[in-house]
Coordinates of C-alpha atoms and ligand atoms in Angstrom, one line a residue:
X17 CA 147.4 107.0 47.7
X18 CA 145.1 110.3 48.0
X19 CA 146.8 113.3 48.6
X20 CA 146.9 114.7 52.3
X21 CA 145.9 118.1 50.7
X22 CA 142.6 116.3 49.8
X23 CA 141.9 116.2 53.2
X24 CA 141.7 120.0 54.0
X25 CA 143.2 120.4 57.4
X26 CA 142.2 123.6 58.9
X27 CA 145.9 125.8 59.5
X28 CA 146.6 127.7 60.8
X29 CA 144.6 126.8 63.6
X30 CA 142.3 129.0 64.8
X31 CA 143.4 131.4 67.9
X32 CA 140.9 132.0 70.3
X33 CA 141.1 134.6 73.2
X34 CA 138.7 133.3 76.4
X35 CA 138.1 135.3 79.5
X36 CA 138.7 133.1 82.6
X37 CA 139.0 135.2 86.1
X38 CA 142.0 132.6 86.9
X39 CA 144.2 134.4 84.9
X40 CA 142.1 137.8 84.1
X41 CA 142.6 138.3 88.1
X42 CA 146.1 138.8 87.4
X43 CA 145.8 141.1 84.8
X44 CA 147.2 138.2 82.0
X45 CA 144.7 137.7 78.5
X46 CA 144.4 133.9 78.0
X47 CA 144.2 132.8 74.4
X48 CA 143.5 129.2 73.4
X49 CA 145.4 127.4 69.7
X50 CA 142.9 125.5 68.5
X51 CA 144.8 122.6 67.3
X52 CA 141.9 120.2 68.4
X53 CA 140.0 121.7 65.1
X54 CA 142.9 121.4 62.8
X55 CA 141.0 117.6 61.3
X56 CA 138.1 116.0 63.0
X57 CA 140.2 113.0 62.7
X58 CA 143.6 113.2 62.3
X59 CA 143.1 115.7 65.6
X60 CA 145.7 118.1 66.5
X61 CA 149.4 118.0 67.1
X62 CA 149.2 114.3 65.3
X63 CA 148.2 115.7 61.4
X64 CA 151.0 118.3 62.4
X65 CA 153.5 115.1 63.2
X66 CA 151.8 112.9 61.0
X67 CA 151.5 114.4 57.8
X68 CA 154.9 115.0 57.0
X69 CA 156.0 110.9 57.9
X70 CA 152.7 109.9 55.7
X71 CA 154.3 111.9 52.3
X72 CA 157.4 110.2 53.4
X73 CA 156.1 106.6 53.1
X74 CA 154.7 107.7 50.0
X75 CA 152.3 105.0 49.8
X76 CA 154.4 102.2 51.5
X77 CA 152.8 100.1 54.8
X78 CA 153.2 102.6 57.7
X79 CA 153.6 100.9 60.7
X80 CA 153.7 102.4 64.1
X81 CA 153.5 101.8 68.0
X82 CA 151.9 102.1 70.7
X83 CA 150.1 101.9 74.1
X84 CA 146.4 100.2 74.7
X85 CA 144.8 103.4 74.4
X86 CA 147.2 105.8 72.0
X87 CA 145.9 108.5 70.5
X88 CA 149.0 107.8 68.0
X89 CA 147.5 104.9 66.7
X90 CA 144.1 105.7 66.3
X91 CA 145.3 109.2 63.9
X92 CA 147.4 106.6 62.8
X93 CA 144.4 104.1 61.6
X94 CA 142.4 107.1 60.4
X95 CA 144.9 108.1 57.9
X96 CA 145.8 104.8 56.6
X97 CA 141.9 104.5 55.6
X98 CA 141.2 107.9 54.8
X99 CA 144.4 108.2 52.0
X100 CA 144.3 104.0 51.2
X101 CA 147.7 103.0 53.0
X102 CA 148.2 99.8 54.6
X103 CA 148.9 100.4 58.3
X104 CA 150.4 98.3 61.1
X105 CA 150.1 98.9 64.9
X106 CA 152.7 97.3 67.1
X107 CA 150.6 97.2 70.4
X108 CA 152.4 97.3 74.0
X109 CA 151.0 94.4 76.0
X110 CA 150.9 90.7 74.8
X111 CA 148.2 89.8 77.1
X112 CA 146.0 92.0 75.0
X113 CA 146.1 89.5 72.1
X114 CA 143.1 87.3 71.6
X115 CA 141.2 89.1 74.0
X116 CA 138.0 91.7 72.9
X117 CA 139.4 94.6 71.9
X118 CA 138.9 97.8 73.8
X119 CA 136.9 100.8 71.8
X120 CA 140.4 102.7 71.5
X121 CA 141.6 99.5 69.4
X122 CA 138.3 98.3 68.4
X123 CA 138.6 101.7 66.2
X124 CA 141.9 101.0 64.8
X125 CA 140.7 97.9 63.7
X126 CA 137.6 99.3 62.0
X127 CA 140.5 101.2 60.2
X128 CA 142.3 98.9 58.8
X129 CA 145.0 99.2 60.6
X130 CA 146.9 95.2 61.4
X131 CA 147.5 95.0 65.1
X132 CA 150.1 93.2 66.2
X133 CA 150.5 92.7 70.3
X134 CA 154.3 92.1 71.8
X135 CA 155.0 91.7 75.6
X136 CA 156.2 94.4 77.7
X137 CA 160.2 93.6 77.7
X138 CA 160.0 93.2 74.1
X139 CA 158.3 96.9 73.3
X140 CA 161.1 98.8 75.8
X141 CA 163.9 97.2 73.1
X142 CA 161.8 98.3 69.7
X143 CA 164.1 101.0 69.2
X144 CA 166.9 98.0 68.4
X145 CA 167.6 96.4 65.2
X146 CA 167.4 93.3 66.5
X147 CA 164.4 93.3 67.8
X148 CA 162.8 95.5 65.3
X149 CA 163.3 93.2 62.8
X150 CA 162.2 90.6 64.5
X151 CA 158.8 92.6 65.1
X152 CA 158.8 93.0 61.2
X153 CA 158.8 89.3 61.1
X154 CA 156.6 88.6 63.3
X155 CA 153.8 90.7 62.4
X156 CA 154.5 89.0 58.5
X157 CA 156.0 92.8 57.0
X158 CA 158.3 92.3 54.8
X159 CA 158.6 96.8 53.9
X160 CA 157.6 99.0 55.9
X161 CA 157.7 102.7 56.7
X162 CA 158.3 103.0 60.4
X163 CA 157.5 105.6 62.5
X164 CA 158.0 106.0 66.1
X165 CA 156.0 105.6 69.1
X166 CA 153.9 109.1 69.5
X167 CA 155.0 109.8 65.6
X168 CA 158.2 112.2 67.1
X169 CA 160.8 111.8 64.8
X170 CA 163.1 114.7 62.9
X171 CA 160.2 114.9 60.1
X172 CA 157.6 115.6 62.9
X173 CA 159.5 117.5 64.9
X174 CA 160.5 120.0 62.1
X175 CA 157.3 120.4 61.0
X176 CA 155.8 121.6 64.5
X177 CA 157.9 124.6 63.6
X178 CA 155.1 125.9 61.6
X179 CA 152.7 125.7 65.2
X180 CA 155.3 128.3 66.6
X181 CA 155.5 130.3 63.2
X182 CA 151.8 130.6 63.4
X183 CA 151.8 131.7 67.2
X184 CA 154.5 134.6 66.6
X185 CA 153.5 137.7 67.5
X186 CA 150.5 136.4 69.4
X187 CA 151.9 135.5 72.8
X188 CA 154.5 136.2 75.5
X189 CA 154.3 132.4 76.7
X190 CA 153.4 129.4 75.4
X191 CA 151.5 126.5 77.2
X192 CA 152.0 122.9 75.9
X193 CA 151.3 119.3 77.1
X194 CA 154.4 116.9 76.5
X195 CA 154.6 112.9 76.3
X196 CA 157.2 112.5 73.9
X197 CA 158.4 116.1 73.8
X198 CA 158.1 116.1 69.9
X199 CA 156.2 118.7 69.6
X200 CA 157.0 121.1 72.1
X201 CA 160.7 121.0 70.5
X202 CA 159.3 121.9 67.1
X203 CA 157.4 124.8 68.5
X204 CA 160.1 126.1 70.6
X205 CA 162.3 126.3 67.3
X206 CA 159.5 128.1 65.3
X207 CA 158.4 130.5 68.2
X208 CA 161.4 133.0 67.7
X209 CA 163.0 135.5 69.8
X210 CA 160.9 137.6 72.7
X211 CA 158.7 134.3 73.4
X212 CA 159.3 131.0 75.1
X213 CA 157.7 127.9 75.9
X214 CA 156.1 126.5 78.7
X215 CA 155.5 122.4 78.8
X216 CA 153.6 120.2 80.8
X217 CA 155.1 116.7 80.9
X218 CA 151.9 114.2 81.4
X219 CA 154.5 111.1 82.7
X220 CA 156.2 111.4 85.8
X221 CA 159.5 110.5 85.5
X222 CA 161.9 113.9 84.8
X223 CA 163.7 112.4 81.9
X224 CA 161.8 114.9 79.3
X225 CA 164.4 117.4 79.4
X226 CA 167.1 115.2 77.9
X227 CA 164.5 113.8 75.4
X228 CA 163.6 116.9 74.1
X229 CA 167.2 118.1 73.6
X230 CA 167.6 115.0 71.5
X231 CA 165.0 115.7 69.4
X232 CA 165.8 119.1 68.6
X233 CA 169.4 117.9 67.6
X234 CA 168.4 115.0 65.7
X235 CA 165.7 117.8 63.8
X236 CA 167.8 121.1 63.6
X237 CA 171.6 119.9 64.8
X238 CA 171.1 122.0 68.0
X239 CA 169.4 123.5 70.8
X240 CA 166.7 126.4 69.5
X241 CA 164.5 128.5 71.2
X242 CA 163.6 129.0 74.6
X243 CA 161.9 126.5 76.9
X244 CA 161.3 124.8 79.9
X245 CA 159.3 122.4 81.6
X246 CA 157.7 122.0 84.7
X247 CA 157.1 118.9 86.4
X248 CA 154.5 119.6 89.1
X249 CA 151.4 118.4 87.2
X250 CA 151.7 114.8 85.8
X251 CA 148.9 114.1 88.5
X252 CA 150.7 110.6 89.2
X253 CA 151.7 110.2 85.8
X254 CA 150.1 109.2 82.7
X255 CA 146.4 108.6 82.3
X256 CA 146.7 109.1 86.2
X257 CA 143.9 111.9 87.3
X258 CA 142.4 113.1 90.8
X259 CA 139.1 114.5 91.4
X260 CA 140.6 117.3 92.1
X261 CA 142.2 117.4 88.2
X262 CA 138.6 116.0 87.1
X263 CA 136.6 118.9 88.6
X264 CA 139.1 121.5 86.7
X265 CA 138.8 120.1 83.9
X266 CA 135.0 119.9 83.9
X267 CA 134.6 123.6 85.1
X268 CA 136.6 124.6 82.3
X269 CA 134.3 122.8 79.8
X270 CA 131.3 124.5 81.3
X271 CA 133.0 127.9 81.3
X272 CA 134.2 128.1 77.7
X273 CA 132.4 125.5 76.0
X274 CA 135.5 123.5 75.3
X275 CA 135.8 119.7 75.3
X276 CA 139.1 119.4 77.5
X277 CA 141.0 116.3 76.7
X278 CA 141.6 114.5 79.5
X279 CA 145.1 113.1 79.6
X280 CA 147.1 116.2 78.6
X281 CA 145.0 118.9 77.7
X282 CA 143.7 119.5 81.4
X283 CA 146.8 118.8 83.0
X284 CA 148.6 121.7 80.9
X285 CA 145.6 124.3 81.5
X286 CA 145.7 123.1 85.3
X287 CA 149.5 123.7 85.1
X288 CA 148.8 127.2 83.4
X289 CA 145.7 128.2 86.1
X290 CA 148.6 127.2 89.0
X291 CA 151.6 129.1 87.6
X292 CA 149.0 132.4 86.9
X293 CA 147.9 132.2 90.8
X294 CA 151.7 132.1 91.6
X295 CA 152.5 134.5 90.1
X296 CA 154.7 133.2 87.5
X297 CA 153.2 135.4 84.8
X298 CA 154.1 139.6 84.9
X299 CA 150.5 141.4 84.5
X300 CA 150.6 142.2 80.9
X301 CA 151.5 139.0 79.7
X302 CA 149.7 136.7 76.7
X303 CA 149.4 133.3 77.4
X304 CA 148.5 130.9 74.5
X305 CA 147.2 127.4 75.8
X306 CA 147.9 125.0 72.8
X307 CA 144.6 122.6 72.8
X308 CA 146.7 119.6 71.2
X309 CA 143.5 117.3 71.1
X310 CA 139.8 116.8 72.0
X311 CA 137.8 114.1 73.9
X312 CA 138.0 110.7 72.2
X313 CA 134.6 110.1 71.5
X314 CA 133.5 113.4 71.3
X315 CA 132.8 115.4 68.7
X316 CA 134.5 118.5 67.9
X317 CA 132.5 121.7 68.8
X318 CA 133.6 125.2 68.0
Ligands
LIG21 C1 150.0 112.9 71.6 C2 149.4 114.0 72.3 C3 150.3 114.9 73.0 C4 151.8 114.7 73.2 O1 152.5 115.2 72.2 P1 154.1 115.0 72.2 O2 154.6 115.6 70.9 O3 154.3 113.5 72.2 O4 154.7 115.7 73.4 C5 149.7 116.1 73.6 N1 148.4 116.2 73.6 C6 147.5 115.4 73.0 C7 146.1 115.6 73.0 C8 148.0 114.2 72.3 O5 147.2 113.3 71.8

């Protein structure tokens, strides 16, 4: 297996400091974490949550779940062909099986990566023994490193510390998208006293909060930092969007030159924009919006 070092990730990520009326107005400075630069393709938050699970399966399959369109899986992929590790996606959705893949999986594919589809009911229980091992079976792995749906386990978790180390002393408030909460618990830990967290859950469904405390006790025994969510701007929930979201998201490309990622990225700078025109934020305040990802498709531009 070649060494992740070989890869030359670039962290810390850069920090960036944009001027944008929507916030300047009220007298707060706006500066961007350029996680979305950290690997063209092991992008963002995942080399932070991957990397540390990829030394841990020190050269064993890695297999991994997720959705039709998972940014999870496609890092996923790209690591198991860039360092030569055999890699298994467990894909939500039997009735995807046998039919064309989409580009999303089309990509895993071109990977490497096995896919193996399981029906709905069956990918809810893939947290049990029973059917995890069953899974195994199926998809003819007899070893395997596993690593959860959206790659937040304690490994990942503890290693998004270093994103809050980096962003200490650099801003009051931190902005963050959240699906599984991983790395907005990791942050939160690393972020230290005098700052706090801010996170935008992309789902709709309110069960975040509970998650994330989980995470950080299965990471660090206990509760750290401070953070909260707010639950105001999963636009319908996940992948969901309005034209409304759209058009932010396409004036803020043209603005600052930034690809926005579409199903977190704008909802978190939307969420940001909102709570600045509320008034949420004292004048004075730094606000650092973490840019967890980029575009699929796109390339990065800096
Ligand atoms: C996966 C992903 C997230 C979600 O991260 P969690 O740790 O699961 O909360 C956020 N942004 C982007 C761009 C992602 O791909």
């Amino acid at each position: 297996m070649t060494s992740l070092a070989s890869l030359r990730p670039r962290l810390p990520s850069p920090l960036q400091e944009i001027e944008d009326d929507r916030f300047t107005r009220y007298g707060i400075r706006l500066v961007l974490k350029r996680d979305d630069l950290i690997h063209p393709e092991l992008v963002g938050n995942k080399w932070r949550k991957l990397a540390p699970n990829l030394t841990a399966a020190a050269g064993r399959t890695v297999l991994t779940f997720g959705g039709a369109y998972s940014n999870h899986l496609r890092a996923t992929a790209a690591a198991g062909r860039l360092l030569g590790l055999t890699t298994v996606g467990v894909v939500r959705g039997q009735e995807l099986a046998g039919r064309p893949l989409n580009a999303s999986l089309a990509r895993c594919a071109a990977d490497g990566m096995r896919l193996h589809f399981v029906d709905r009911s069956t990918y809810r229980r893939k947290t049990e023994p029973k059917t995890l091992a069953a899974v195994l079976r199926a998809a003819g792995v007899e070893d395997a490193y596993i690593v959860p749906e959206g790659g937040s386990n304690a490994l990942a978790v503890r290693e998004c510390r270093e994103l809050g180390e980096e962003l200490r002393g650099h801003a009051d408030v931190v902005g963050v998208p959240c699906g599984t909460g991983g790395t907005l618990a990791g942050l939160a830990a690393g972020l230290g006293p005098g700052h706090r967290v801010l996170g935008v859950p992309v789902l709709k469904g309110g069960f975040l909060n509970g998650d994330i405390q989980a995470l950080q006790h299965q990471a660090f025994g206990g509760p750290r930092g401070t953070w909260s969510l707010d639950e105001r701007f999963h636009f319908g929930g996940y992948a969901r969007t309005t034209p409304e979201l759209d058009a932010f998201a396409e004036d803020f490309e043209s603005r600052h030159d930034l690809p926005v990622e579409r199903l977190y990225v704008a909802k978190s700078l939307y969420g940001l924009a909102a709570l600045a025109k509320e008034g949420h934020f004292a004048p004075g305040t730094t606000v650092a919006a973490v840019i967890t990802g980029r575009p699929w498709g796109q390339a990065a531009r800096r």
